[in-house]
Coordinates of C-alpha atoms and ligand atoms in Angstrom, one line a residue:
M287 CA 0.0 0.3 -0.1
F288 CA 2.9 2.2 1.1
V289 CA 4.4 1.7 -2.2
E290 CA 1.7 1.9 -4.3
C291 CA 1.1 5.7 -2.7
L292 CA 4.5 6.4 -3.8
E293 CA 3.4 5.3 -7.1
A294 CA 0.5 7.2 -7.4
E295 CA 2.5 9.9 -6.5
G296 CA 4.9 9.4 -9.9
V297 CA 8.3 8.4 -7.7
E298 CA 10.6 7.4 -9.8
Y299 CA 13.5 7.0 -7.4
V300 CA 14.4 6.3 -3.8
F301 CA 17.6 6.9 -2.9
G302 CA 18.9 4.7 0.0
I303 CA 20.4 2.2 2.3
P304 CA 17.7 -0.7 3.2
G305 CA 18.3 -1.8 7.1
E306 CA 16.3 -4.7 9.2
E307 CA 13.9 -2.8 9.7
T308 CA 13.1 -1.7 6.4
L309 CA 12.7 -5.0 5.0
D310 CA 9.0 -5.5 4.3
L311 CA 9.1 -1.9 2.5
N312 CA 12.4 -2.5 0.2
E313 CA 10.5 -6.2 -0.5
A314 CA 7.7 -4.1 -2.0
L315 CA 9.9 -1.5 -3.6
A316 CA 11.6 -4.6 -5.8
K317 CA 8.2 -5.1 -7.0
S318 CA 7.1 -1.9 -8.1
S319 CA 7.8 0.8 -10.7
V320 CA 9.9 2.8 -8.3
L321 CA 13.1 2.0 -8.5
F322 CA 15.2 1.3 -5.4
V323 CA 18.5 3.1 -6.0
P324 CA 21.7 1.8 -3.4
V325 CA 23.8 4.8 -2.1
R326 CA 27.2 4.3 -0.5
H327 CA 26.0 7.0 2.4
E328 CA 22.8 8.2 3.6
Q329 CA 24.4 11.5 3.3
G330 CA 24.6 10.9 -0.7
G331 CA 20.9 9.2 -1.2
A332 CA 19.8 12.3 1.0
Y333 CA 21.5 14.8 -1.4
M334 CA 20.4 13.1 -4.7
A335 CA 16.5 13.0 -3.5
D336 CA 17.4 16.8 -2.7
V337 CA 18.8 17.7 -6.5
Y338 CA 16.3 15.4 -7.1
G339 CA 13.7 18.3 -6.2
R340 CA 15.2 21.1 -7.0
L341 CA 14.9 20.2 -10.7
T342 CA 11.8 18.7 -11.4
G343 CA 10.0 20.1 -8.7
R344 CA 8.6 16.9 -7.6
A345 CA 9.8 15.5 -4.2
G346 CA 12.9 13.4 -4.7
V347 CA 12.6 10.1 -2.0
C348 CA 15.4 9.1 0.5
L349 CA 15.8 6.1 2.5
G350 CA 17.7 5.0 5.7
T351 CA 17.0 2.7 8.3
L352 CA 16.5 3.6 12.0
G353 CA 19.0 5.3 14.3
P354 CA 22.4 5.4 12.3
G355 CA 20.9 5.8 8.8
A356 CA 18.4 8.4 9.8
M357 CA 21.1 10.2 11.4
N358 CA 23.2 9.8 8.4
L359 CA 20.2 11.7 6.7
T360 CA 20.1 15.0 8.3
T361 CA 22.8 16.9 6.9
P362 CA 20.7 16.8 3.2
I363 CA 17.6 17.0 5.1
A364 CA 18.8 20.3 6.5
D365 CA 20.1 21.4 3.3
A366 CA 16.5 20.8 1.5
L367 CA 15.1 23.2 4.1
L368 CA 17.3 25.8 3.6
D369 CA 17.6 25.6 0.0
S370 CA 13.8 24.7 -0.2
A371 CA 14.1 22.0 -2.0
P372 CA 11.3 19.5 -1.7
L373 CA 11.9 15.8 -0.5
V374 CA 10.6 13.1 1.1
A375 CA 12.8 10.9 4.1
L376 CA 11.7 7.7 5.0
T377 CA 13.1 6.1 7.5
G378 CA 12.9 2.6 9.2
Q379 CA 12.3 2.2 13.1
G380 CA 11.8 -0.4 15.4
D381 CA 8.6 -2.2 16.5
L382 CA 6.0 0.0 18.2
E383 CA 6.0 -1.7 21.1
R384 CA 9.2 -1.1 21.8
M385 CA 9.6 2.6 21.7
H386 CA 9.4 3.2 25.7
K387 CA 12.5 1.8 26.6
E388 CA 16.1 1.6 25.8
S389 CA 16.6 -0.6 22.9
H390 CA 18.6 -1.2 20.1
Q391 CA 19.4 1.3 17.6
Y392 CA 16.6 3.2 19.0
I393 CA 16.9 7.0 18.9
E394 CA 13.7 9.4 18.8
V395 CA 14.3 10.5 15.1
L396 CA 11.0 12.1 14.7
S397 CA 12.0 14.5 17.1
V398 CA 15.7 14.9 15.8
L399 CA 14.2 15.5 12.6
R400 CA 11.8 17.9 13.3
P401 CA 13.1 21.0 13.5
I402 CA 14.8 20.4 9.8
T403 CA 11.5 19.4 8.5
K404 CA 8.6 21.1 6.7
W405 CA 6.3 18.4 8.3
N406 CA 7.0 14.7 10.2
A407 CA 5.0 11.7 11.5
R408 CA 5.5 8.5 12.2
V409 CA 3.1 5.8 10.6
N410 CA 1.2 4.4 13.2
T411 CA -1.1 2.4 11.8
P412 CA -1.2 1.2 8.3
R413 CA -4.9 2.6 7.8
L414 CA -3.1 5.7 7.7
I415 CA -0.8 5.2 4.9
P416 CA -2.7 6.7 1.9
E417 CA -3.4 10.2 4.0
V418 CA 0.2 10.4 5.4
V419 CA 1.9 9.9 2.1
R420 CA -0.1 12.3 0.1
K421 CA 0.5 14.8 3.5
A422 CA 4.0 14.0 3.1
F423 CA 4.4 15.1 -0.8
K424 CA 2.1 17.8 -0.8
V425 CA 4.1 19.5 2.0
A426 CA 7.2 19.2 0.7
Q427 CA 6.0 20.3 -2.7
Q428 CA 4.3 23.6 -1.9
Q429 CA 5.8 26.5 -1.7
K430 CA 8.4 27.2 0.0
P431 CA 9.0 23.7 -0.6
G432 CA 11.2 21.6 1.7
P433 CA 11.8 18.5 3.3
T434 CA 9.1 16.6 5.3
H435 CA 10.1 13.0 6.7
L436 CA 7.6 9.5 7.5
E437 CA 8.8 7.1 10.3
L438 CA 8.0 3.7 9.6
P439 CA 7.8 1.3 12.5
E440 CA 8.7 -2.7 11.4
D441 CA 5.5 -4.0 12.9
V442 CA 3.5 -1.7 11.2
M443 CA 5.4 -1.9 7.6
E444 CA 4.8 -5.8 7.7
Q445 CA 1.0 -5.8 8.2
E446 CA -1.7 -6.7 5.0
V447 CA -4.1 -3.2 4.6
E448 CA -7.0 -2.5 2.0
S449 CA -6.9 0.7 1.0
S450 CA -6.0 2.7 -2.3
P451 CA -4.1 6.0 -2.4
L452 CA -5.5 9.1 -2.7
P453 CA -5.8 11.0 -5.5
V454 CA -3.1 13.7 -6.7
P455 CA -3.8 16.4 -8.5
D456 CA -2.2 17.5 -11.3
R457 CA -0.9 21.1 -10.1
V458 CA -1.5 23.5 -7.4
R459 CA -2.1 26.9 -9.1
H460 CA -1.3 29.8 -7.2
P461 CA -4.1 32.7 -6.9
L462 CA -3.4 36.6 -7.8
P463 CA -2.9 39.6 -5.7
S464 CA -5.7 41.9 -5.5
E465 CA -6.1 44.3 -7.8
E466 CA -5.4 47.0 -5.0
E467 CA -2.1 45.6 -4.5
L468 CA -1.3 45.2 -8.2
R469 CA -2.6 49.0 -8.8
K470 CA -0.4 50.2 -5.6
A471 CA 3.1 48.1 -6.7
V472 CA 2.2 49.4 -10.6
E473 CA 2.2 53.3 -8.7
L474 CA 5.2 52.7 -6.8
I475 CA 7.5 51.7 -9.8
R476 CA 6.2 54.1 -12.1
G477 CA 7.1 57.0 -9.6
A478 CA 10.6 55.4 -8.9
S479 CA 13.6 56.8 -10.1
S480 CA 16.0 54.1 -10.2
P481 CA 13.8 50.8 -10.1
I482 CA 16.0 47.2 -10.0
I483 CA 15.7 43.9 -9.7
L484 CA 17.0 40.9 -7.6
A485 CA 15.7 37.8 -8.4
G486 CA 16.6 34.5 -6.8
N487 CA 15.3 31.0 -6.2
G488 CA 11.9 31.5 -5.5
A489 CA 11.4 32.6 -9.1
V490 CA 13.6 29.3 -10.7
R491 CA 11.3 27.1 -8.4
V492 CA 8.0 28.3 -10.7
G493 CA 9.8 28.3 -13.7
A494 CA 9.2 31.9 -14.2
S495 CA 12.6 32.7 -16.1
Q496 CA 10.5 33.5 -19.0
A497 CA 7.8 35.7 -17.2
L498 CA 10.7 37.7 -15.5
R499 CA 12.9 38.4 -19.1
S500 CA 9.5 39.3 -20.5
F501 CA 9.1 41.7 -17.7
V502 CA 12.4 43.1 -18.2
H503 CA 12.6 43.2 -21.5
G504 CA 9.3 44.8 -21.7
T505 CA 10.1 47.5 -19.0
G506 CA 13.7 47.9 -19.3
I507 CA 14.1 47.4 -15.4
P508 CA 17.3 45.7 -15.4
A509 CA 17.8 41.9 -12.7
A510 CA 20.5 41.5 -10.4
E511 CA 20.6 37.2 -9.1
T512 CA 21.5 35.6 -6.4
F513 CA 23.5 32.8 -6.2
M514 CA 20.8 30.2 -6.5
G515 CA 18.9 32.4 -9.1
K516 CA 21.9 32.4 -11.6
G517 CA 20.7 32.1 -15.3
L518 CA 17.0 33.6 -14.6
V519 CA 17.8 36.3 -17.3
D520 CA 20.5 35.4 -19.7
N521 CA 24.3 36.6 -18.5
R522 CA 25.1 37.8 -22.2
E523 CA 22.2 40.5 -21.9
D524 CA 23.0 43.8 -20.6
C525 CA 19.5 43.7 -18.4
A526 CA 21.5 41.1 -16.5
L527 CA 23.5 42.9 -13.6
G528 CA 25.1 39.9 -12.8
A529 CA 25.0 37.7 -9.5
V530 CA 25.5 39.5 -6.5
G531 CA 25.8 39.0 -2.8
L532 CA 30.1 38.3 -2.5
Q533 CA 30.7 41.3 -1.1
A534 CA 29.0 45.0 -0.2
G535 CA 30.9 46.3 -3.2
D536 CA 28.6 43.9 -5.4
Y537 CA 25.6 45.6 -4.7
D538 CA 26.7 48.7 -5.0
M539 CA 28.3 48.2 -8.1
A540 CA 25.1 46.7 -9.5
G541 CA 23.5 49.8 -8.9
F542 CA 21.9 49.0 -5.8
D543 CA 23.3 52.1 -3.9
E544 CA 21.4 54.6 -6.2
A545 CA 18.2 52.4 -6.3
D546 CA 15.1 53.7 -4.8
L547 CA 13.0 51.0 -5.4
V548 CA 14.0 46.9 -5.5
I549 CA 11.6 44.5 -7.2
T550 CA 12.2 40.9 -5.6
V551 CA 11.2 38.0 -7.1
G552 CA 11.2 35.0 -5.3
F553 CA 14.3 36.2 -3.6
D554 CA 15.3 34.1 -0.1
L555 CA 16.9 35.5 2.4
V556 CA 18.5 32.7 3.6
E557 CA 20.8 33.4 0.7
H558 CA 22.2 36.8 1.7
A559 CA 21.0 38.8 4.3
P560 CA 19.1 42.1 2.8
E561 CA 21.1 44.6 5.2
H562 CA 23.6 44.4 2.3
W563 CA 21.8 46.1 0.0
N564 CA 19.6 47.9 2.4
A565 CA 21.2 48.9 5.3
E566 CA 20.0 52.4 5.7
R567 CA 16.3 51.2 5.4
D568 CA 15.7 53.8 2.8
K569 CA 14.6 51.4 0.0
R570 CA 11.1 51.3 -1.3
I571 CA 10.5 47.0 -1.7
V572 CA 7.6 45.7 -4.1
Y573 CA 7.6 42.1 -3.2
I574 CA 6.7 39.6 -5.8
D575 CA 7.0 35.7 -4.5
T576 CA 4.7 32.9 -4.0
V577 CA 4.3 32.8 0.2
A578 CA 4.5 36.0 2.4
A579 CA 7.8 37.5 3.0
E580 CA 9.8 37.0 6.0
V581 CA 10.4 39.8 8.6
D582 CA 13.4 41.5 8.9
E583 CA 14.3 45.0 10.0
H584 CA 16.0 45.9 6.2
F585 CA 12.8 44.1 4.6
V586 CA 10.3 46.3 5.2
T587 CA 7.6 45.8 2.4
A588 CA 5.9 48.3 0.3
V589 CA 3.6 45.9 -1.1
D590 CA 3.6 42.2 -0.7
L591 CA 2.0 40.4 -4.5
V592 CA 2.0 37.0 -3.4
G593 CA 0.4 34.7 -5.6
D594 CA 1.8 33.3 -9.2
I595 CA 4.9 34.6 -9.8
Q596 CA 4.4 34.7 -13.8
R597 CA 0.6 36.0 -13.7
I598 CA 2.2 39.0 -11.6
L599 CA 4.8 39.6 -13.8
S600 CA 3.0 39.8 -17.1
R601 CA 0.0 42.1 -15.4
L602 CA 2.3 44.5 -14.2
G603 CA 4.1 44.6 -17.7
K604 CA 1.3 45.0 -19.0
E605 CA 0.4 48.0 -17.2
L606 CA 3.7 49.7 -17.0
G607 CA 5.2 49.5 -20.6
Q608 CA 8.3 50.6 -21.1
L609 CA 9.9 52.8 -18.5
T610 CA 11.6 55.7 -18.6
H611 CA 13.4 55.7 -15.7
V612 CA 15.5 52.6 -14.4
G613 CA 18.4 51.8 -12.5
G614 CA 21.1 49.4 -12.4
S615 CA 24.4 49.4 -13.3
T616 CA 26.7 47.2 -15.0
R617 CA 29.6 48.0 -14.0
L618 CA 29.8 44.6 -11.6
R619 CA 29.5 42.6 -14.9
D620 CA 32.1 44.3 -16.3
V621 CA 34.5 44.2 -13.9
V622 CA 33.3 40.2 -13.3
T623 CA 33.5 39.3 -17.0
G624 CA 36.3 41.2 -17.9
R625 CA 38.5 39.3 -15.4
L626 CA 37.2 36.1 -16.6
E627 CA 37.5 36.8 -20.5
A628 CA 41.4 38.0 -19.9
A629 CA 42.1 34.7 -18.5
K630 CA 42.0 33.5 -21.5
D631 CA 45.7 34.5 -22.1
D632 CA 46.1 33.4 -18.7
D633 CA 49.0 30.6 -18.2
H634 CA 49.5 30.8 -14.1
F635 CA 50.1 27.5 -13.4
P636 CA 48.4 25.9 -11.1
M637 CA 45.5 27.5 -13.0
Q638 CA 44.0 30.4 -11.3
P639 CA 40.2 30.6 -11.1
P640 CA 39.2 32.8 -14.1
R641 CA 40.8 30.2 -16.5
A642 CA 39.6 27.2 -14.9
L643 CA 35.8 28.9 -15.0
L644 CA 36.8 29.9 -18.8
D645 CA 37.2 26.5 -19.8
I646 CA 34.6 25.4 -18.1
R647 CA 32.0 27.5 -19.8
Q648 CA 33.9 26.9 -23.0
A649 CA 33.0 23.5 -22.7
L650 CA 28.8 23.5 -21.8
G651 CA 26.4 24.5 -23.7
D652 CA 24.0 26.8 -22.2
E653 CA 21.5 24.2 -20.7
D654 CA 24.4 22.0 -19.6
I655 CA 25.1 22.3 -15.5
L656 CA 27.6 23.0 -13.5
I657 CA 27.6 21.9 -9.9
S658 CA 29.8 23.6 -7.3
D659 CA 30.7 22.3 -4.0
V660 CA 30.6 24.4 -1.1
G661 CA 34.6 26.5 -0.4
L662 CA 36.3 29.4 -1.9
H663 CA 35.3 28.0 -5.5
K664 CA 31.6 28.0 -4.6
L665 CA 32.0 32.0 -4.4
W666 CA 34.7 32.1 -7.7
I667 CA 31.3 30.5 -9.5
G668 CA 28.7 31.8 -7.5
R669 CA 29.8 35.5 -8.6
M670 CA 31.8 34.9 -11.8
F671 CA 30.3 31.9 -14.0
P672 CA 28.2 33.2 -16.1
A673 CA 24.8 30.9 -16.7
Y674 CA 22.2 31.3 -19.2
E675 CA 19.4 29.4 -18.1
P676 CA 18.4 29.1 -14.6
N677 CA 19.2 25.7 -12.7
T678 CA 22.3 25.4 -14.9
V679 CA 24.9 26.4 -12.2
L680 CA 23.7 23.8 -8.8
I681 CA 24.6 25.9 -5.8
A682 CA 24.2 24.9 -2.1
N683 CA 23.7 28.1 -0.6
G684 CA 21.5 28.3 2.2
L685 CA 22.6 25.3 4.6
A686 CA 25.9 25.3 2.4
G687 CA 27.6 21.7 3.1
M688 CA 30.4 20.8 1.6
G689 CA 30.1 16.9 -0.3
F690 CA 27.1 18.2 -2.2
A691 CA 28.3 18.0 -5.8
V692 CA 29.4 14.5 -6.3
P693 CA 25.6 13.1 -5.3
A694 CA 23.9 16.2 -7.0
A695 CA 25.9 15.3 -10.0
V696 CA 24.0 11.6 -10.2
A697 CA 20.5 13.2 -9.6
A698 CA 21.3 15.9 -12.2
K699 CA 22.3 13.5 -14.9
L700 CA 19.1 11.1 -13.9
V701 CA 16.8 13.7 -14.5
Y702 CA 18.8 15.1 -17.5
P703 CA 20.8 12.1 -19.5
N704 CA 21.1 14.3 -22.5
R705 CA 23.0 17.4 -20.6
K706 CA 26.8 17.7 -20.0
V707 CA 27.5 17.8 -16.3
V708 CA 30.5 18.8 -14.5
T709 CA 31.5 19.5 -10.6
V710 CA 33.9 21.6 -9.3
N711 CA 35.2 20.9 -5.9
G712 CA 37.3 21.5 -3.0
D713 CA 39.8 19.0 -2.0
G714 CA 38.2 19.1 1.5
G715 CA 34.6 19.0 0.1
F716 CA 35.0 16.0 -2.2
L717 CA 36.5 13.7 0.1
M718 CA 33.3 13.7 2.1
N719 CA 30.7 12.2 -0.5
C720 CA 33.2 10.9 -3.3
Q721 CA 32.1 7.2 -2.4
E722 CA 28.7 8.0 -4.5
L723 CA 31.2 7.7 -7.4
E724 CA 30.5 3.9 -6.9
T725 CA 27.0 5.1 -7.7
A726 CA 27.4 7.2 -10.7
T727 CA 29.7 3.8 -12.1
R728 CA 26.6 1.3 -11.5
M729 CA 23.9 3.9 -12.0
K730 CA 25.7 4.5 -15.5
T731 CA 25.6 8.2 -15.2
P732 CA 28.9 10.2 -16.6
F733 CA 29.5 13.3 -15.6
V734 CA 33.3 14.9 -14.9
N735 CA 34.4 16.0 -11.9
V736 CA 37.1 18.8 -11.2
I737 CA 39.0 18.9 -8.3
W738 CA 40.4 22.5 -7.6
E739 CA 43.3 20.8 -5.5
N740 CA 45.4 22.7 -3.3
Q741 CA 45.8 20.7 -0.1
Q742 CA 43.9 23.1 2.3
Y743 CA 40.3 24.3 3.4
G744 CA 40.5 27.2 1.0
S745 CA 37.7 29.5 1.9
I746 CA 38.7 29.1 5.8
V747 CA 42.1 30.1 4.9
W748 CA 40.8 33.1 2.9
K749 CA 39.2 34.5 5.8
Q750 CA 41.9 33.8 8.7
D751 CA 44.3 35.5 6.5
K752 CA 42.0 38.8 6.5
K753 CA 40.9 38.2 10.0
F754 CA 44.1 37.5 11.8
G755 CA 47.0 37.7 9.1
E756 CA 47.8 34.1 9.4
H757 CA 45.7 30.6 8.9
F758 CA 46.1 27.2 11.2
G759 CA 44.2 24.2 11.6
V760 CA 43.8 24.2 7.7
D761 CA 45.9 22.5 6.0
F762 CA 46.1 18.6 4.9
T763 CA 47.6 16.2 2.6
N764 CA 45.6 14.5 0.0
P765 CA 45.0 10.8 -1.6
D766 CA 46.4 10.1 -5.1
F767 CA 43.0 11.2 -6.3
V768 CA 43.7 10.2 -10.0
K769 CA 44.0 6.3 -8.0
L770 CA 41.4 7.0 -5.9
A771 CA 39.2 7.4 -9.1
E772 CA 40.8 4.6 -10.9
S773 CA 40.0 2.0 -8.1
F774 CA 36.1 3.2 -8.7
G775 CA 37.2 2.5 -12.1
L776 CA 36.9 5.9 -13.6
P777 CA 39.0 7.4 -15.7
A778 CA 40.9 10.3 -14.2
W779 CA 44.0 12.9 -15.3
R780 CA 46.0 15.3 -12.8
I781 CA 46.6 18.2 -15.2
E782 CA 50.5 19.5 -15.4
E783 CA 50.2 22.5 -17.6
P784 CA 47.5 25.3 -18.1
D785 CA 46.6 23.8 -21.9
Q786 CA 45.7 20.5 -21.0
F787 CA 42.5 21.4 -19.0
A788 CA 40.6 22.5 -21.6
E789 CA 41.5 19.1 -23.9
R790 CA 41.1 16.4 -21.1
L791 CA 37.9 18.3 -19.7
E792 CA 36.4 18.2 -23.5
H793 CA 37.5 14.7 -23.9
A794 CA 35.8 13.7 -21.0
L795 CA 32.6 14.8 -21.4
T796 CA 32.7 12.7 -24.4
L797 CA 32.9 9.6 -22.4
D798 CA 30.0 7.4 -21.2
T799 CA 31.4 7.2 -17.8
A800 CA 32.0 9.4 -15.0
S801 CA 35.3 10.6 -14.6
L802 CA 37.8 13.3 -12.6
I803 CA 40.2 15.8 -13.5
V804 CA 42.5 16.9 -10.8
L805 CA 43.4 20.5 -11.3
P806 CA 45.8 22.0 -9.1
I807 CA 44.8 25.8 -8.0
D808 CA 45.9 29.0 -6.7
Y809 CA 43.8 31.3 -4.8
S810 CA 46.1 34.1 -4.5
I811 CA 44.6 36.1 -7.1
D812 CA 41.9 36.3 -4.6
V813 CA 42.5 38.6 -2.1
A814 CA 42.9 41.3 -5.0
I815 CA 39.2 40.8 -6.7
S816 CA 38.0 41.2 -3.2
E817 CA 39.7 44.7 -2.1
E818 CA 38.2 46.1 -5.6
L819 CA 35.1 45.2 -4.4
G820 CA 35.2 45.6 -0.7
A821 CA 34.3 43.5 2.2
E822 CA 32.9 40.3 1.9
T823 CA 29.4 39.5 2.9
V824 CA 28.6 36.0 2.7
A825 CA 29.9 32.8 4.7
T826 CA 30.7 30.1 2.6
Ligands
LIG1142 C1 30.0 19.9 6.1 C2 30.9 21.0 6.0 N1 31.8 21.2 7.2 C3 32.6 22.3 7.0 C4 32.1 23.7 6.3 C5 32.7 25.0 7.0 N2 33.5 25.0 5.4 C6 33.0 25.8 4.9 S1 33.9 26.2 3.1 C7 35.4 24.8 3.8 C8 36.8 25.0 3.1 C9 36.2 24.0 1.9 O1 37.6 23.7 1.1 P1 37.3 23.0 0.2 O2 36.6 22.0 -0.2 O3 39.1 22.4 -0.2 O4 37.3 24.2 -0.7 P2 37.9 25.2 -0.9 O5 37.7 26.3 0.2 O6 39.6 25.0 -0.8 O7 38.0 26.0 -2.7 C10 35.0 24.8 5.5 C11 35.5 23.7 6.2 C12 30.8 23.5 5.7 N3 30.2 24.5 4.8 N4 30.0 22.5 5.7

């Protein structure tokens, strides 16, 4: 019954590791249309579910057994919460009759996961299954999406039950705000002397990129993006102000200092705090999203347009027409893309980030996907890597947990088998979930892993050097990554000179297997670019 409900929800994969307490569920999965994908660490499986959810809008499903299996799921569940990815986590549990006492592997998982899920519940009786499964998916998928969790006691899951899944609606529709609110927004925008747009993940989640582009073209108001909003507007166009958030100076250079009005479109405060662009609290804010605004002293909105983002943008666009006064500045984009383009003749070795990013950009098509792990490389990618379509640069930016990229790539290839996928990892984060290279091999998901190797936790070095003028507790040695990959049966290469990287990458992207490229990296120029753009405003 439980698995029939998963089928009714359209579940394609369950990523996880079974346990003695999930035997009946796994048995039923084996006989269903749902593919159970065994992973090599529950964290890897839950990141796969998270990214499946980000890319499809339908909840990805992960499974862990009771106690240790459930504990291993926590980090990606928290990631799904803070990055608003729909995810349903399933965990096994001992019999109902042993939960009140000290007993083997029993942890009160419901309480552990409650603060990092939107909703969770124990399936106390099989009769509840259709309701709780429907609720788990509904809550996970509705805006803002996020993780839910069901705990499945062993004795409940082995019982027989006669029932049927509840019907699953096609899609959820969001309403339009009232005429009065729409009119107020039009008046505010028309009356502004220097309006600017800040677009974020909320617009990506509901597929509002086209509507945003039409609004930007129609009104002439340019748009800056958050790291997770990259690609909502094509970075090659002048109305794209680039990705802001790394440094206070980024906002100024994109024109926020002169803006009297900011239209936020799907802006999640979890990505970057609004105080960095509204320190004086003097900007008018027109808020557009599917859910009500978060409260923040630097984010007091003048009007809240809550509902269907596409329809709101198209209504406003029609009423406004082309505006004569618009804000924004392309200074940030010019500096960043200037640096990127200048890197084509850069023959430094170890390679510096702009050249590495330029080579990757040139190897990928508009719809191909770059996945960043977390570290200094993420900050480089977040600001500098040009994106042309939404959801083509995947960045964990709310929780920002290292170890995201490799499992994320497995999911990205399952969702988009025809797109090229590259991961960029630090040598720290890569080792956190590299065990999923085995899953990638087994699942035949080809993608290229690039490790920026510097034998340090780079972003912590960066912060320590700035704060204390020295660094400590951040150096390590690495295994031979080439041999490590080869032991998984994957082709791998170490880059020895700058021109090799583009060549190897291009070749690796033609293979039908995952692969790995070790790229020695030189982070020394980062300080210079940050001085140019002011003090940093984000934590990695
Ligand atoms: C799971 C987890 N642990 C610790 C951190 C804190 N942290 C953020 S970046 C970073 C260093 C990353 O080093 P590396 O993976 O080598 O990438 P680099 O910064 O060198 O590019 C650390 C320790 C984190 N974000 N996630």
